[in-house]
Structures are given as structure tokens and as C-alpha cells.
Short mmCIF file of C-alpha atoms in Angstrom, two decimals:
data_model
loop_
_atom_site.label_atom_id
_atom_site.label_comp_id
_atom_site.label_asym_id
_atom_site.label_seq_id
_atom_site.Cartn_x
_atom_site.Cartn_y
_atom_site.Cartn_z
CA MET A 230 27.04 -9.79 10.23
CA GLU A 231 25.38 -12.97 11.10
CA ASN A 232 24.82 -13.85 7.53
CA ASP A 233 28.38 -13.38 6.49
CA SER A 234 29.20 -16.98 8.03
CA LYS A 235 26.45 -18.68 5.79
CA PRO A 236 27.42 -20.35 2.77
CA GLY A 237 27.47 -17.78 -0.28
CA ILE A 238 25.85 -17.95 -3.68
CA ARG A 239 26.78 -16.09 -6.45
CA VAL A 240 24.36 -14.70 -9.35
CA GLU A 241 25.31 -12.51 -12.25
CA THR A 242 22.86 -9.35 -12.74
CA GLU A 243 22.53 -7.13 -15.80
CA PHE A 244 24.89 -4.56 -13.59
CA GLY A 245 27.45 -6.78 -12.17
CA PRO A 246 27.80 -9.95 -9.76
CA ILE A 247 26.41 -10.24 -6.26
CA GLU A 248 26.72 -12.58 -3.45
CA GLY A 249 23.77 -13.63 -1.09
CA PHE A 250 23.73 -16.58 1.18
CA LEU A 251 21.86 -20.09 1.77
CA HIS A 252 19.13 -19.80 4.51
CA ASP A 253 17.43 -22.80 6.39
CA THR A 254 14.11 -21.51 7.92
CA GLN A 255 13.71 -21.76 11.52
CA GLY A 256 11.08 -24.41 10.97
CA GLY A 257 12.99 -26.27 8.49
CA GLU A 258 10.37 -26.10 5.60
CA VAL A 259 12.88 -24.97 3.20
CA THR A 260 16.24 -23.99 2.11
CA ALA A 261 16.44 -20.72 0.43
CA ASN A 262 18.98 -18.24 -1.69
CA ILE A 263 18.50 -14.85 0.10
CA PHE A 264 19.86 -11.62 -1.53
CA LEU A 265 19.38 -8.57 0.57
CA GLY A 266 20.20 -5.21 -0.67
CA VAL A 267 20.35 -5.54 -4.54
CA PRO A 268 20.69 -2.07 -6.31
CA PHE A 269 17.97 -1.49 -8.70
CA ALA A 270 18.64 2.14 -9.42
CA ALA A 271 21.47 4.67 -8.82
CA PRO A 272 21.29 6.25 -5.52
CA PRO A 273 18.92 9.34 -5.84
CA LEU A 274 21.49 11.78 -4.21
CA GLY A 275 22.66 15.16 -5.22
CA GLU A 276 21.46 16.13 -8.93
CA LEU A 277 19.29 13.23 -8.99
CA ARG A 278 17.21 14.09 -5.85
CA PHE A 279 13.57 14.71 -7.22
CA GLU A 280 14.22 13.10 -10.46
CA LYS A 281 13.16 10.08 -11.88
CA PRO A 282 15.52 6.86 -11.07
CA VAL A 283 18.22 5.81 -13.39
CA PRO A 284 20.10 2.43 -13.58
CA PRO A 285 22.89 1.94 -11.27
CA GLU A 286 26.31 2.22 -12.67
CA LYS A 287 27.76 -1.27 -13.42
CA TRP A 288 30.04 -2.98 -11.28
CA LYS A 289 32.87 -5.82 -11.71
CA GLU A 290 33.72 -6.88 -8.48
CA VAL A 291 31.31 -9.14 -6.29
CA LEU A 292 28.73 -6.86 -4.63
CA PRO A 293 27.84 -8.75 -1.05
CA THR A 294 24.21 -8.65 -0.73
CA LYS A 295 23.95 -10.45 2.76
CA SER A 296 22.39 -7.68 4.86
CA PHE A 297 19.46 -5.00 4.73
CA ARG A 298 20.33 -1.58 3.34
CA ASN A 299 19.25 1.73 4.66
CA SER A 300 15.12 2.30 4.79
CA CYS A 301 13.97 5.29 2.99
CA THR A 302 13.74 8.37 4.77
CA PRO A 303 9.95 8.87 6.30
CA TYR A 304 7.97 11.85 6.29
CA ILE A 305 8.23 12.92 9.72
CA LYS A 306 10.14 11.83 13.24
CA MET A 307 7.37 9.86 14.56
CA TRP A 308 7.39 7.24 11.60
CA ILE A 309 10.98 6.31 11.86
CA GLN A 310 11.04 2.60 12.18
CA ASN A 311 14.40 1.63 11.47
CA PRO A 312 16.93 3.77 12.49
CA THR A 313 19.41 2.88 9.45
CA PHE A 314 17.52 5.37 7.23
CA SER A 315 18.68 7.25 4.09
CA GLU A 316 17.79 8.88 0.79
CA ASP A 317 20.13 6.24 -0.63
CA CYS A 318 17.51 3.44 -0.17
CA LEU A 319 16.96 1.74 -3.50
CA TYR A 320 17.81 -1.64 -2.69
CA LEU A 321 15.41 -4.57 -3.30
CA ASN A 322 15.59 -8.19 -1.51
CA ILE A 323 15.09 -11.46 -2.93
CA MET A 324 14.03 -14.73 -1.42
CA ALA A 325 14.33 -17.72 -3.75
CA PRO A 326 13.93 -21.81 -3.18
CA HIS A 327 17.66 -23.26 -3.54
CA THR A 328 16.28 -26.12 -5.23
CA PRO A 329 15.75 -25.28 -8.90
CA SER A 330 12.15 -25.56 -10.23
CA LYS A 331 11.22 -28.72 -11.90
CA ASP A 332 9.45 -26.46 -14.57
CA HIS A 333 12.16 -25.20 -17.19
CA GLU A 334 10.52 -21.59 -17.08
CA GLY A 335 11.36 -21.30 -13.44
CA TYR A 336 9.32 -20.41 -10.37
CA PRO A 337 6.28 -17.95 -10.25
CA VAL A 338 7.52 -14.45 -8.90
CA LEU A 339 5.65 -12.60 -6.36
CA VAL A 340 6.78 -8.62 -6.10
CA TYR A 341 5.53 -7.22 -2.66
CA ILE A 342 5.38 -3.25 -2.24
CA HIS A 343 4.78 -2.29 1.52
CA GLY A 344 2.34 0.29 2.76
CA GLY A 345 2.50 3.45 4.91
CA GLY A 346 0.20 6.16 3.52
CA PHE A 347 3.14 6.92 0.77
CA CYS A 348 5.15 8.54 3.80
CA PHE A 349 6.37 5.66 5.96
CA GLY A 350 7.41 2.17 5.91
CA ASP A 351 9.69 -0.28 4.72
CA VAL A 352 10.72 -3.88 3.81
CA VAL A 353 13.31 -3.98 6.27
CA LYS A 354 11.04 -4.68 8.99
CA ALA A 355 9.45 -7.53 7.01
CA GLY A 356 12.66 -9.37 7.09
CA PHE A 357 13.29 -12.64 5.17
CA ASP A 358 12.80 -15.80 7.25
CA LYS A 359 8.85 -15.77 7.60
CA ILE A 360 8.70 -14.75 3.95
CA THR A 361 10.81 -17.72 2.94
CA ARG A 362 8.73 -20.07 5.33
CA ASN A 363 5.47 -18.89 4.30
CA PHE A 364 6.14 -18.32 0.23
CA ALA A 365 9.34 -19.50 -0.86
CA SER A 366 8.31 -22.84 0.71
CA LYS A 367 5.25 -23.00 -1.64
CA GLY A 368 7.72 -22.48 -4.69
CA LEU A 369 7.73 -18.78 -4.95
CA VAL A 370 10.52 -16.29 -5.65
CA VAL A 371 9.64 -13.39 -3.42
CA VAL A 372 11.05 -9.67 -4.45
CA THR A 373 10.32 -7.13 -1.59
CA VAL A 374 10.61 -3.46 -3.34
CA PRO A 375 11.31 -0.03 -1.42
CA TYR A 376 10.73 3.25 -3.01
CA ARG A 377 11.22 6.79 -2.04
CA LEU A 378 8.66 8.17 0.39
CA GLY A 379 6.95 11.51 1.37
CA VAL A 380 8.54 14.58 -0.32
CA TYR A 381 10.99 12.63 -1.59
CA GLY A 382 8.80 10.33 -3.19
CA PHE A 383 6.11 12.60 -4.30
CA PHE A 384 7.41 16.28 -4.60
CA THR A 385 5.80 17.87 -7.48
CA THR A 386 5.41 21.56 -8.70
CA GLY A 387 3.00 20.44 -11.12
CA THR A 388 5.16 21.29 -13.98
CA LYS A 389 6.93 18.98 -16.71
CA ASP A 390 9.99 19.72 -14.69
CA ALA A 391 8.71 18.12 -11.60
CA GLU A 392 5.73 16.04 -12.19
CA GLY A 393 6.14 14.17 -9.05
CA ASN A 394 4.91 10.34 -8.68
CA LEU A 395 8.56 9.46 -8.15
CA GLY A 396 7.81 6.83 -5.89
CA LEU A 397 5.78 5.03 -8.42
CA TRP A 398 8.93 5.75 -11.01
CA ASP A 399 10.99 3.78 -8.37
CA GLN A 400 8.58 0.81 -8.42
CA THR A 401 8.77 0.57 -11.89
CA MET A 402 12.45 0.60 -12.03
CA ALA A 403 12.32 -2.31 -9.56
CA LEU A 404 9.96 -4.15 -11.87
CA LYS A 405 12.26 -3.51 -14.75
CA PHE A 406 15.06 -5.13 -12.78
CA VAL A 407 12.72 -8.11 -11.83
CA LYS A 408 11.64 -8.72 -15.43
CA ASN A 409 15.33 -8.52 -16.83
CA ASN A 410 17.29 -10.42 -14.19
CA ILE A 411 14.60 -12.74 -12.22
CA GLN A 412 15.36 -15.84 -14.32
CA LYS A 413 18.96 -16.00 -13.06
CA PHE A 414 17.45 -16.21 -9.64
CA GLY A 415 15.32 -18.94 -10.54
CA GLY A 416 11.93 -16.94 -11.29
CA ASP A 417 9.98 -16.91 -14.42
CA PRO A 418 9.87 -13.41 -15.88
CA ASN A 419 6.65 -14.13 -17.62
CA ASN A 420 4.61 -15.12 -14.72
CA ILE A 421 4.90 -12.06 -11.82
CA THR A 422 2.23 -11.44 -9.58
CA LEU A 423 2.38 -7.79 -7.80
CA TRP A 424 1.42 -7.64 -4.38
CA GLY A 425 0.74 -4.14 -2.50
CA GLN A 426 -0.52 -3.80 0.86
CA SER A 427 -2.45 -0.45 1.62
CA ALA A 428 -0.70 2.34 0.14
CA GLY A 429 1.20 -0.76 -1.69
CA ALA A 430 -2.00 -1.59 -3.19
CA ALA A 431 -2.86 1.78 -4.43
CA ALA A 432 0.49 1.78 -6.09
CA VAL A 433 0.10 -1.91 -7.29
CA SER A 434 -3.31 -0.48 -9.00
CA ALA A 435 -1.96 2.43 -10.67
CA LEU A 436 1.09 0.56 -11.89
CA ALA A 437 -1.57 -1.91 -13.34
CA LEU A 438 -2.48 1.10 -15.42
CA SER A 439 0.12 3.23 -16.27
CA PRO A 440 1.45 2.65 -19.68
CA HIS A 441 5.09 2.83 -18.26
CA SER A 442 4.67 -0.16 -16.05
CA ARG A 443 1.50 -2.13 -16.92
CA ASP A 444 3.18 -4.64 -19.21
CA LEU A 445 6.03 -5.53 -16.63
CA PHE A 446 3.95 -7.93 -14.89
CA HIS A 447 0.95 -10.42 -14.99
CA LYS A 448 -1.27 -10.66 -12.34
CA VAL A 449 -2.38 -8.03 -9.45
CA TYR A 450 -3.05 -8.61 -5.70
CA GLN A 451 -4.31 -5.72 -3.94
CA SER A 452 -4.80 -5.83 0.01
CA SER A 453 -6.50 -2.88 1.58
CA GLY A 454 -5.87 -0.46 -0.90
CA SER A 455 -6.55 1.11 -4.46
CA ILE A 456 -5.66 4.21 -6.53
CA PHE A 457 -9.28 4.90 -6.38
CA ASN A 458 -9.21 5.65 -2.35
CA SER A 459 -9.08 9.40 -1.72
CA TRP A 460 -5.60 9.02 -0.18
CA GLY A 461 -4.47 6.86 -3.33
CA SER A 462 -4.56 9.85 -5.69
CA GLY A 463 -6.40 12.71 -3.97
CA ASN A 464 -3.22 14.05 -2.31
CA PRO A 465 -2.33 17.70 -2.27
CA SER A 466 1.21 17.19 -3.25
CA ILE A 467 1.74 20.35 -5.52
CA ARG A 468 0.57 22.87 -2.60
CA CYS A 469 2.24 20.80 -0.07
CA SER A 470 5.32 20.92 -1.91
CA PHE A 471 5.29 24.90 -2.42
CA ALA A 472 4.80 25.30 1.30
CA LEU A 473 7.19 22.92 2.57
CA ALA A 474 9.97 24.93 0.45
CA LYS A 475 8.55 28.30 1.87
CA ALA A 476 8.74 26.76 5.37
CA LEU A 477 12.18 25.67 4.71
CA GLY A 478 13.04 29.52 3.70
CA CYS A 479 12.24 29.58 -0.19
CA ASP A 480 11.01 32.91 -1.22
CA SER A 481 10.39 32.03 -4.61
CA LYS A 482 7.17 30.97 -6.36
CA ASP A 483 8.68 30.10 -9.69
CA PRO A 484 8.67 26.30 -9.81
CA VAL A 485 12.33 25.98 -11.33
CA LYS A 486 13.74 27.96 -8.49
CA VAL A 487 11.40 25.98 -5.89
CA LYS A 488 12.69 22.55 -7.25
CA ALA A 489 16.78 23.86 -7.58
CA PHE A 490 16.25 25.08 -3.68
CA MET A 491 14.43 21.82 -2.46
CA LYS A 492 17.48 20.06 -3.97
CA GLU A 493 19.89 21.78 -1.84
CA ALA A 494 17.56 21.60 1.13
CA LYS A 495 19.49 19.46 3.89
CA TRP A 496 17.65 16.18 5.04
CA GLU A 497 17.88 17.12 8.47
CA ASP A 498 16.06 20.37 8.15
CA ILE A 499 13.47 18.66 5.78
CA LEU A 500 12.65 16.17 8.79
CA GLU A 501 12.53 18.74 11.32
CA ILE A 502 10.12 21.17 9.63
CA SER A 503 8.17 18.46 8.35
CA SER A 504 7.95 17.08 12.17
CA THR A 505 7.05 20.32 13.51
CA LYS A 506 6.06 23.77 11.98
CA PHE A 507 4.87 22.19 8.76
CA VAL A 508 2.68 19.51 10.24
CA THR A 509 1.08 21.51 12.52
CA GLU A 510 0.60 24.94 10.91
CA LEU A 511 0.12 24.20 7.11
CA THR A 512 -1.83 21.17 7.31
CA ALA A 513 -4.59 22.18 9.84
CA ASP A 514 -7.44 21.81 7.07
CA VAL A 515 -7.28 18.19 6.30
CA GLY A 516 -8.53 16.53 9.35
CA ASP A 517 -7.19 13.05 11.02
CA GLU A 518 -5.07 12.75 7.60
CA LYS A 519 -2.93 15.79 7.88
CA TYR A 520 0.35 13.94 7.70
CA LEU A 521 -0.88 11.79 4.73
CA ILE A 522 -0.31 14.67 2.07
CA PHE A 523 2.12 13.54 -0.38
CA GLY A 524 1.63 10.98 -3.00
CA PRO A 525 0.28 9.99 -6.31
CA ARG A 526 -1.24 12.69 -8.69
CA MET A 527 -2.92 12.30 -11.84
CA ASP A 528 -0.19 13.83 -14.15
CA ASP A 529 0.75 14.16 -17.90
CA ASP A 530 3.75 11.60 -17.46
CA PHE A 531 3.14 8.51 -15.40
CA PHE A 532 -0.55 8.63 -16.04
CA ASP A 533 -0.47 9.92 -19.58
CA GLY A 534 -2.55 12.87 -19.03
CA LYS A 535 -5.55 10.59 -18.60
CA THR A 536 -8.31 9.75 -15.83
CA LEU A 537 -7.98 6.53 -13.97
CA ASP A 538 -11.33 5.19 -15.83
CA GLU A 539 -9.89 6.13 -19.28
CA LEU A 540 -6.42 4.08 -18.16
CA LEU A 541 -8.61 1.02 -16.90
CA HIS A 542 -10.59 1.08 -20.11
CA GLU A 543 -7.34 0.99 -22.18
CA ALA A 544 -5.17 -1.33 -20.27
CA SER A 545 -5.07 -5.17 -21.13
CA PRO A 546 -7.00 -6.98 -18.14
CA LYS A 547 -4.98 -8.54 -15.50
CA THR A 548 -6.36 -11.09 -13.02
CA THR A 549 -6.79 -9.75 -9.97
CA LEU A 550 -6.89 -10.79 -6.20
CA MET A 551 -8.36 -8.04 -4.01
CA GLY A 552 -9.37 -8.03 -0.25
CA LEU A 553 -10.22 -6.18 2.80
CA MET A 554 -9.95 -6.64 6.74
CA SER A 555 -13.50 -6.71 8.14
CA GLN A 556 -12.73 -3.59 10.34
CA GLU A 557 -9.88 -1.88 8.53
CA ALA A 558 -10.22 1.46 10.42
CA GLY A 559 -11.00 0.40 13.97
CA PRO A 560 -7.36 1.36 15.20
CA PHE A 561 -7.46 4.87 13.18
CA VAL A 562 -10.52 5.87 15.26
CA THR A 563 -9.85 4.77 18.56
CA LEU A 564 -5.93 4.77 18.73
CA PRO A 565 -6.16 8.80 19.14
CA MET A 566 -8.81 8.67 21.56
CA SER A 567 -8.44 8.81 25.43
CA LYS A 568 -9.80 6.14 27.49
CA GLU A 569 -12.51 8.55 28.75
CA LYS A 570 -13.55 9.49 25.46
CA ILE A 571 -13.93 5.69 24.17
CA LYS A 572 -15.87 5.10 27.48
CA ASP A 573 -18.44 7.91 26.75
CA PHE A 574 -18.30 8.33 22.99
CA SER A 575 -21.70 9.99 21.70
CA ILE A 576 -23.72 11.02 18.86
CA LYS A 577 -22.30 14.41 19.12
CA ASP A 578 -18.63 13.02 19.15
CA PHE A 579 -19.92 10.92 15.98
CA GLU A 580 -21.01 14.39 14.20
CA GLU A 581 -17.91 16.16 14.90
CA LYS A 582 -15.59 13.14 13.91
CA ILE A 583 -17.45 13.37 10.48
CA GLU A 584 -16.81 16.95 10.03
CA SER A 585 -13.20 16.75 11.25
CA SER A 586 -12.04 13.59 9.47
CA PHE A 587 -14.52 12.86 6.61
CA CYS A 588 -16.25 15.72 5.02
CA PRO A 589 -14.30 18.95 6.57
CA ARG A 590 -16.39 22.23 5.80
CA SER A 591 -13.43 23.69 3.96
CA GLN A 592 -14.15 21.06 0.97
CA VAL A 593 -17.81 20.43 1.08
CA GLY A 594 -19.11 23.80 2.02
CA ASP A 595 -22.65 24.15 2.54
CA GLU A 596 -23.38 20.58 1.62
CA LEU A 597 -21.71 19.72 5.20
CA GLU A 598 -25.00 19.60 7.26
CA PRO A 599 -27.29 17.58 4.93
CA MET A 600 -24.03 15.08 4.38
CA LYS A 601 -23.66 14.73 8.11
CA GLU A 602 -27.55 14.24 8.55
CA ASP A 603 -27.52 11.32 5.90
CA LEU A 604 -24.41 9.64 7.34
CA VAL A 605 -25.74 9.92 10.97
CA LYS A 606 -28.92 8.45 9.97
CA PHE A 607 -27.61 5.51 8.16
CA TYR A 608 -24.95 4.65 10.39
CA THR A 609 -26.26 5.00 14.05
CA SER A 610 -29.83 3.48 13.14
CA GLY A 611 -30.17 1.18 15.91
CA ALA A 612 -26.87 1.71 17.87
CA GLU A 613 -27.41 2.45 21.52
CA GLY A 614 -24.67 3.46 23.85
CA PRO A 615 -21.03 4.11 23.54
CA VAL A 616 -19.72 0.87 22.73
CA GLU A 617 -22.22 0.23 19.77
CA LEU A 618 -21.66 4.06 18.34
CA LEU A 619 -17.82 3.46 18.40
CA GLN A 620 -18.36 0.37 16.27
CA LYS A 621 -20.42 2.34 13.93
CA ILE A 622 -17.84 5.14 13.57
CA ALA A 623 -15.35 2.58 12.81
CA ASP A 624 -17.40 1.20 10.22
CA LEU A 625 -18.01 4.42 8.63
CA ALA A 626 -14.24 5.20 8.71
CA SER A 627 -13.50 1.78 7.08
CA ASP A 628 -16.05 2.62 4.23
CA PHE A 629 -14.78 5.85 4.05
CA MET A 630 -10.97 4.95 4.04
CA PHE A 631 -11.02 1.89 2.47
CA PHE A 632 -13.74 -0.11 1.67
CA GLN A 633 -15.73 1.84 -0.93
CA GLY A 634 -12.74 2.91 -2.94
CA VAL A 635 -11.79 -0.80 -3.23
CA LEU A 636 -15.02 -2.00 -4.00
CA HIS A 637 -15.44 0.85 -6.64
CA ASP A 638 -12.11 -0.32 -8.32
CA ALA A 639 -13.40 -3.98 -8.36
CA GLU A 640 -16.67 -2.90 -10.05
CA LEU A 641 -14.81 -1.10 -12.52
CA LYS A 642 -12.32 -3.78 -13.29
CA ARG A 643 -14.89 -5.98 -13.94
CA LYS A 644 -16.76 -3.88 -16.25
CA ASN A 645 -14.09 -3.53 -18.34
CA ASP A 646 -13.28 -7.63 -18.21
CA TRP A 647 -11.07 -8.00 -15.71
CA LYS A 648 -11.34 -11.27 -13.88
CA VAL A 649 -11.76 -10.40 -10.15
CA TYR A 650 -11.49 -12.45 -6.93
CA PHE A 651 -12.69 -10.53 -3.83
CA TYR A 652 -12.37 -11.51 -0.13
CA ILE A 653 -12.94 -10.06 3.37
CA TRP A 654 -10.69 -11.31 6.02
CA ASP A 655 -12.56 -11.99 9.05
CA TYR A 656 -9.97 -13.54 11.29
CA VAL A 657 -8.77 -12.10 14.39
CA ASN A 658 -6.54 -13.43 17.34
CA GLU A 659 -8.23 -13.93 20.38
CA PHE A 660 -5.91 -11.89 22.36
CA TYR A 661 -6.16 -8.77 20.09
CA LEU A 662 -10.05 -8.85 20.74
CA LYS A 663 -9.49 -8.50 24.26
CA LEU A 664 -7.59 -5.41 23.99
CA SER A 665 -9.15 -3.78 21.02
CA PRO A 666 -12.31 -1.20 21.41
CA THR A 667 -13.85 -2.30 18.12
CA LYS A 668 -14.47 -5.69 16.95
CA GLY A 669 -13.35 -7.13 13.67
CA THR A 670 -10.22 -7.16 11.93
CA PRO A 671 -8.09 -4.29 11.59
CA HIS A 672 -6.00 -2.63 9.11
CA SER A 673 -2.52 -4.54 8.63
CA TYR A 674 -3.55 -7.12 10.66
CA GLU A 675 -2.00 -9.98 8.48
CA LEU A 676 1.35 -8.27 8.12
CA PRO A 677 2.85 -9.42 11.66
CA LEU A 678 1.63 -12.97 10.50
CA PHE A 679 3.18 -13.13 7.07
CA PHE A 680 6.32 -10.95 7.75
CA GLU A 681 8.63 -10.37 10.92
CA GLN A 682 7.06 -6.70 11.86
CA LYS A 683 4.71 -6.09 14.65
CA GLY A 684 1.01 -4.73 14.38
CA PHE A 685 -0.88 -2.09 15.65
CA ILE A 686 -1.36 -4.04 19.12
CA PRO A 687 1.25 -6.93 19.52
CA PHE A 688 -0.10 -10.23 20.25
CA PRO A 689 1.36 -13.57 21.08
CA GLU A 690 1.12 -16.09 17.99
CA THR A 691 -1.17 -18.90 18.41
CA GLU A 692 -1.75 -22.25 16.70
CA ASP A 693 -5.05 -20.92 14.95
CA ASP A 694 -2.65 -18.10 13.64
CA ARG A 695 -0.62 -20.67 12.21
CA LYS A 696 -3.32 -22.45 10.55
CA VAL A 697 -4.81 -19.36 8.77
CA VAL A 698 -1.33 -18.20 7.47
CA LYS A 699 -0.65 -21.59 6.05
CA SER A 700 -4.42 -21.54 4.65
CA PHE A 701 -3.79 -17.99 3.12
CA ALA A 702 -0.32 -18.67 1.86
CA GLU A 703 -1.92 -21.55 -0.26
CA ILE A 704 -4.50 -19.16 -1.58
CA LEU A 705 -1.72 -16.75 -2.63
CA SER A 706 0.64 -19.51 -3.82
CA ASN A 707 -2.16 -20.97 -6.31
CA PHE A 708 -3.04 -17.59 -7.43
CA CYS A 709 0.50 -16.75 -8.35
CA LYS A 710 1.19 -20.10 -10.22
CA HIS A 711 -2.31 -20.33 -11.80
CA GLY A 712 -4.33 -17.49 -11.64
CA ASN A 713 -6.72 -18.99 -9.32
CA PRO A 714 -6.70 -18.70 -5.71
CA ALA A 715 -8.90 -21.79 -4.90
CA THR A 716 -7.60 -24.54 -3.16
CA LYS A 717 -8.28 -28.24 -2.70
CA SER A 718 -10.35 -27.31 0.73
CA ILE A 719 -11.24 -23.43 -0.04
CA GLU A 720 -13.75 -22.79 -2.85
CA PHE A 721 -13.03 -19.43 -4.22
CA PRO A 722 -15.43 -18.15 -7.16
CA GLU A 723 -15.01 -15.15 -9.10
CA TYR A 724 -16.29 -11.88 -8.21
CA ASP A 725 -19.17 -10.60 -10.94
CA LEU A 726 -21.56 -8.07 -11.10
CA ASN A 727 -24.28 -10.20 -10.57
CA ASP A 728 -24.11 -11.76 -7.16
CA ARG A 729 -20.71 -10.38 -6.03
CA LYS A 730 -19.67 -13.61 -4.28
CA THR A 731 -17.16 -12.84 -1.74
CA LEU A 732 -14.86 -15.15 0.22
CA ARG A 733 -15.18 -14.60 3.91
CA PHE A 734 -11.77 -15.79 5.06
CA ASN A 735 -11.40 -17.14 8.69
CA LEU A 736 -10.80 -20.48 10.25
CA GLU A 737 -13.71 -21.86 8.45
CA THR A 738 -14.31 -20.04 5.25
CA GLU A 739 -17.52 -19.31 3.49
CA ILE A 740 -18.80 -17.86 0.17
CA ARG A 741 -21.00 -14.71 0.90
CA LYS A 742 -23.14 -12.88 -1.86
CA ASP A 743 -22.87 -9.24 -1.86
CA PRO A 744 -22.07 -9.07 1.81
CA ILE A 745 -21.91 -5.41 2.31
CA LYS A 746 -24.76 -4.40 -0.16
CA GLU A 747 -26.57 -1.83 2.06
CA ARG A 748 -23.06 0.22 2.34
CA ARG A 749 -22.29 -0.22 -0.99
CA VAL A 750 -25.64 0.90 -2.37
CA PHE A 751 -25.74 3.89 0.31
CA TRP A 752 -22.15 5.25 -0.72
CA ASP A 753 -23.19 5.03 -4.41
CA GLU A 754 -26.34 6.94 -4.00
CA PHE A 755 -24.25 9.23 -1.70
CA ALA A 756 -21.76 10.02 -4.31
CA LYS A 757 -24.59 10.90 -7.05
CA LYS A 758 -26.30 13.17 -4.38
CA TYR A 759 -23.70 15.54 -3.52
CA ASN A 760 -20.94 17.48 -5.42
CA PHE A 761 -18.17 16.28 -3.51
CA ASN A 762 -17.20 12.54 -3.51
CA PRO A 763 -15.67 11.97 -0.05
CA VAL A 764 -14.29 8.47 -1.07
CA ARG A 765 -12.69 9.82 -4.27
CA GLY A 766 -11.58 12.89 -2.31
CA ARG A 767 -12.62 15.39 -5.19
CA THR A 768 -15.58 17.07 -6.72
CA HIS A 769 -17.35 15.69 -9.92
CA GLU A 770 -15.37 18.27 -11.74
CA GLN A 771 -12.08 17.54 -10.52
CA LEU A 772 -12.65 13.98 -10.99
CA LYS A 773 -13.58 14.54 -14.84
CA ASN A 774 -10.74 16.94 -15.38
CA ARG A 775 -8.19 15.22 -13.39
CA ILE A 776 -7.67 18.11 -11.04
CA SER A 777 -5.24 17.59 -8.32
#
């Protein structure tokens, strides 16, 4: 391996000694200590499959940590992004400045949890050079954390024997490792910021509430997601766990027997069934999100038998940075469409999209038609022609999938005395604009700028991109260090419930008061008017009683 020839650096963890390597960034910004593939839990294999993570066995010999380990097994084949995947995947990565901090407490720590709808994604493709350049160079120790995905991370029978949320327990175990060991890597265990993107942001917002995890870190950064989004905690994981077992050949409906059967199932069979028969035949009633069917659920264990609102009220407030891309759902709307459909997109297509993706009749029943009428009237007012209608359906999808759940989260945090900073990222590369049918910044746009992975539409990096990355890295590093994201050149006021000041992030930033007020107010009224709250993905009764 190329890293084997680099100078080694050793650290003694609570489980045993490890050896990473020294790395000089490509731009010469900083020399860093890199540790890849550090075990934070025992491999969840055999009897440990579908169980909470347990600590790894201790070791005495020096463990090489110079290369990435396996990515966690994704839910279906189309989401295999790293050919080296396995259930044995609970290994985190640490990137720290080589020069010790002048502060005897150590460097602030930034822990990153990836997205992917809880069903795919990994930290391997994020790499380590860009992370080191962008963040370790600013005086941060960065940790990237994997977790079990799909059925492996969120299998549940809804009983005490299999409550689910194993992916969240994995993340909690990783946070315990960071809390107990990061000082030996030069980090400050009393200044840990937890950053999640998309599903990772939903996980982070859950970790900030659960009594099992909320005391393991100090500040929160949620990018494009919240546990209050419908996909954040409204997944039909119980139903789908039983359905998958049945599709694999399990005849029993007894929870204990189903779990025992699934423990013995071959991963190849799980992947094959999940990728073919299971997806097409058993999940036809959940619209465009038919793949995103395993994820967090409100249980009696991780969530302590309480609602999100109750947990938020009882948790100690954490300073929180929250952000959204200006057009989150553009790619989700247009990528499945043919060029002809994009060119000829009509009001009829708009209405069909509402029913298939946002308000399926199976969930909303007789309220579908008035719901559809309200949505069409609000979003298409003044829109003329396919281009504008396509932009409007992207607005609707962005609100439904991301904006309103995240805003609801921010509003509740402020009502419970959490300090919140809020931004909308509006910068987009000029090459992307030429290729995208919708305008605005799409979901996950920032990832290829911060990390070494590719976005929805790959584009060449420009000088403006580098300026934006430098600017936002300073915002994030200041937030990690001081709990305030403002910089010498960028004003960043707190978000409050009076004027809702929001940073519009671009090459030139500006502060806007309640920039999407009309859409926010519309969805607040929409949720009150109808029994089914599509943003939360449940009826009012289900929300009240934590029904999954």
C-alpha cells in the first residue's frame, strides 16, 4: 500500500496500540497524522449480527491503521460504491494536525457522519487528503464514522428483542471511542462537534436527543437533514423487516424466530432479494422513496419511549449550526426523467408527481384531492411552461423532503432555548448550471468540494470553488472552536423566532430575514389543515403516540 512507505506514528488507544502515518497535503497546507481503519466495535458478525455493538477485543501487538477498511454493506446492488464492502465495517478514521496544539486542552474535534438514506454511503470515498487540507489545516482533529446500513443497521421486529436503530447505536459507540481516546490524538474530548450530512444530519439530530448519546459531544452541525424529516424517523422498518424475512423464505411471524432466521441468512441472498423481488414487489406503495425503507424508528430503547418533542424539551441545549442547499431536490426530481419528459413537463405531470411521491392515496385517503389542489395552487401560481413548472416541482420536492422538516427542527430548538445558526447555500459551479435542468444548489453539492467523492453531476473545480471552500471551512472551524460561525469577513447572526435571520452563502454572503417565509407558513397551515402531515410522514395521532 502506498501509505506503508510513509513515516509511521503510533498511538496507544484503550484497546491497544495502533500505527498510522504522516501525510503532507497535496497543497502543502499542513502535515497531519492519519489513522485509517481504527476499530471502535467488534465485527457485527455471527451472533452479533442484528445486535447492539460491543467493544472490540483488546490487542497487544501494534495494529497497522494505514489503509481504509471495508465499507458497510449497502442495501441494494445499485448503491455499491466501494467494491470492498462487508458486514465487518465498524472502523473509523482520524486526521489530526501533526504539530501539537498550543492549547494544553488540545484541538477541537469534528466528527463526521455520512449520509445515504441510511441505506448506502460510506466514509471511504471521502478520502483523507481534502479533509486534511480543508479542516485539519484549520486546527481541527477530524474523525469520519461508518455505521451499519439498511437491514443490517435498522432491522427490527418492534419488540425488545430487536428494537432496531442499530446504526444509531454504532454511531454512539464511535462517539464513546472518540470521547475516551481522542486526547491521545491531540484532540480535546471536551470540545467535540458532531457533523452529519443528509441522513447523517438526521442521525446527528437524533444523537443530540437520545439519553444514550447526547452527553458524548457538545455542538451540532446538521447539513441538509433532520430526524424530523419524514425519512428521518418515519421509515416502515418493522413491516419491511418481516417482509424481507418472508421473501428470503421465513414462514414464521414470531419475532424471535424471524430474528433467528435473519441471523443465519446469507448476505448474498439478502443483497439479491433486496435488489430485485423485494424492491419491486413489496414496496410499491411508497412512491419514489421505495428504496429508503430501513432507518430510525421511535423505540423504547434508543429514544427512551418518548416523542422527539419530549426528548428535545428534556435534553440540555446544544449550540447548533443548520444548513440547506437552495434547491435540495432538483436531482431527485429530474434524474429519473427522460429528456422528453423534462422538455414537455406539464401540470398533469405535476399532479401525478404529487400523488406518486408526496401524498400517496394509500396514506392520505380521501384527503388526496384537496391536498393536491392546495399544492398545485400554491406552487404553480404564475408558472408558465415546462421549465418553470419543473422548477416549481423541484421547490415542492425540496420543501417536502428537506426544508420543512429542518425548519421545524430549528423552530423547536429555538423554543427550547437552543442557540441556532442557519444558512442556505446558494453557490453553484457554473459548469453544473449548464448541465442541470433546474436552477439552484442541489443536495450533497458541497461533498465533492470538501471531500474526494463525486457529486450527482461531476464538474471541474474552479477558482471560485476554492474560494467558497476556504470561506466555509473558516465558518465551520470557528463554529467548532468557539461555538460561533462568524468570521472576520462574514457576519453570521443567531437564528431566532422574531426575524429568522439566515445567512445566504455564496461568493458574496448576505443576511436575509425569513427568506422562505411564504413556503414555511404554507406548510405550517397545511399540516394543521389535514390529518396527515406529509413532512413528518405520519398522521397527527401517529405523531402523538409514536406509532412507527
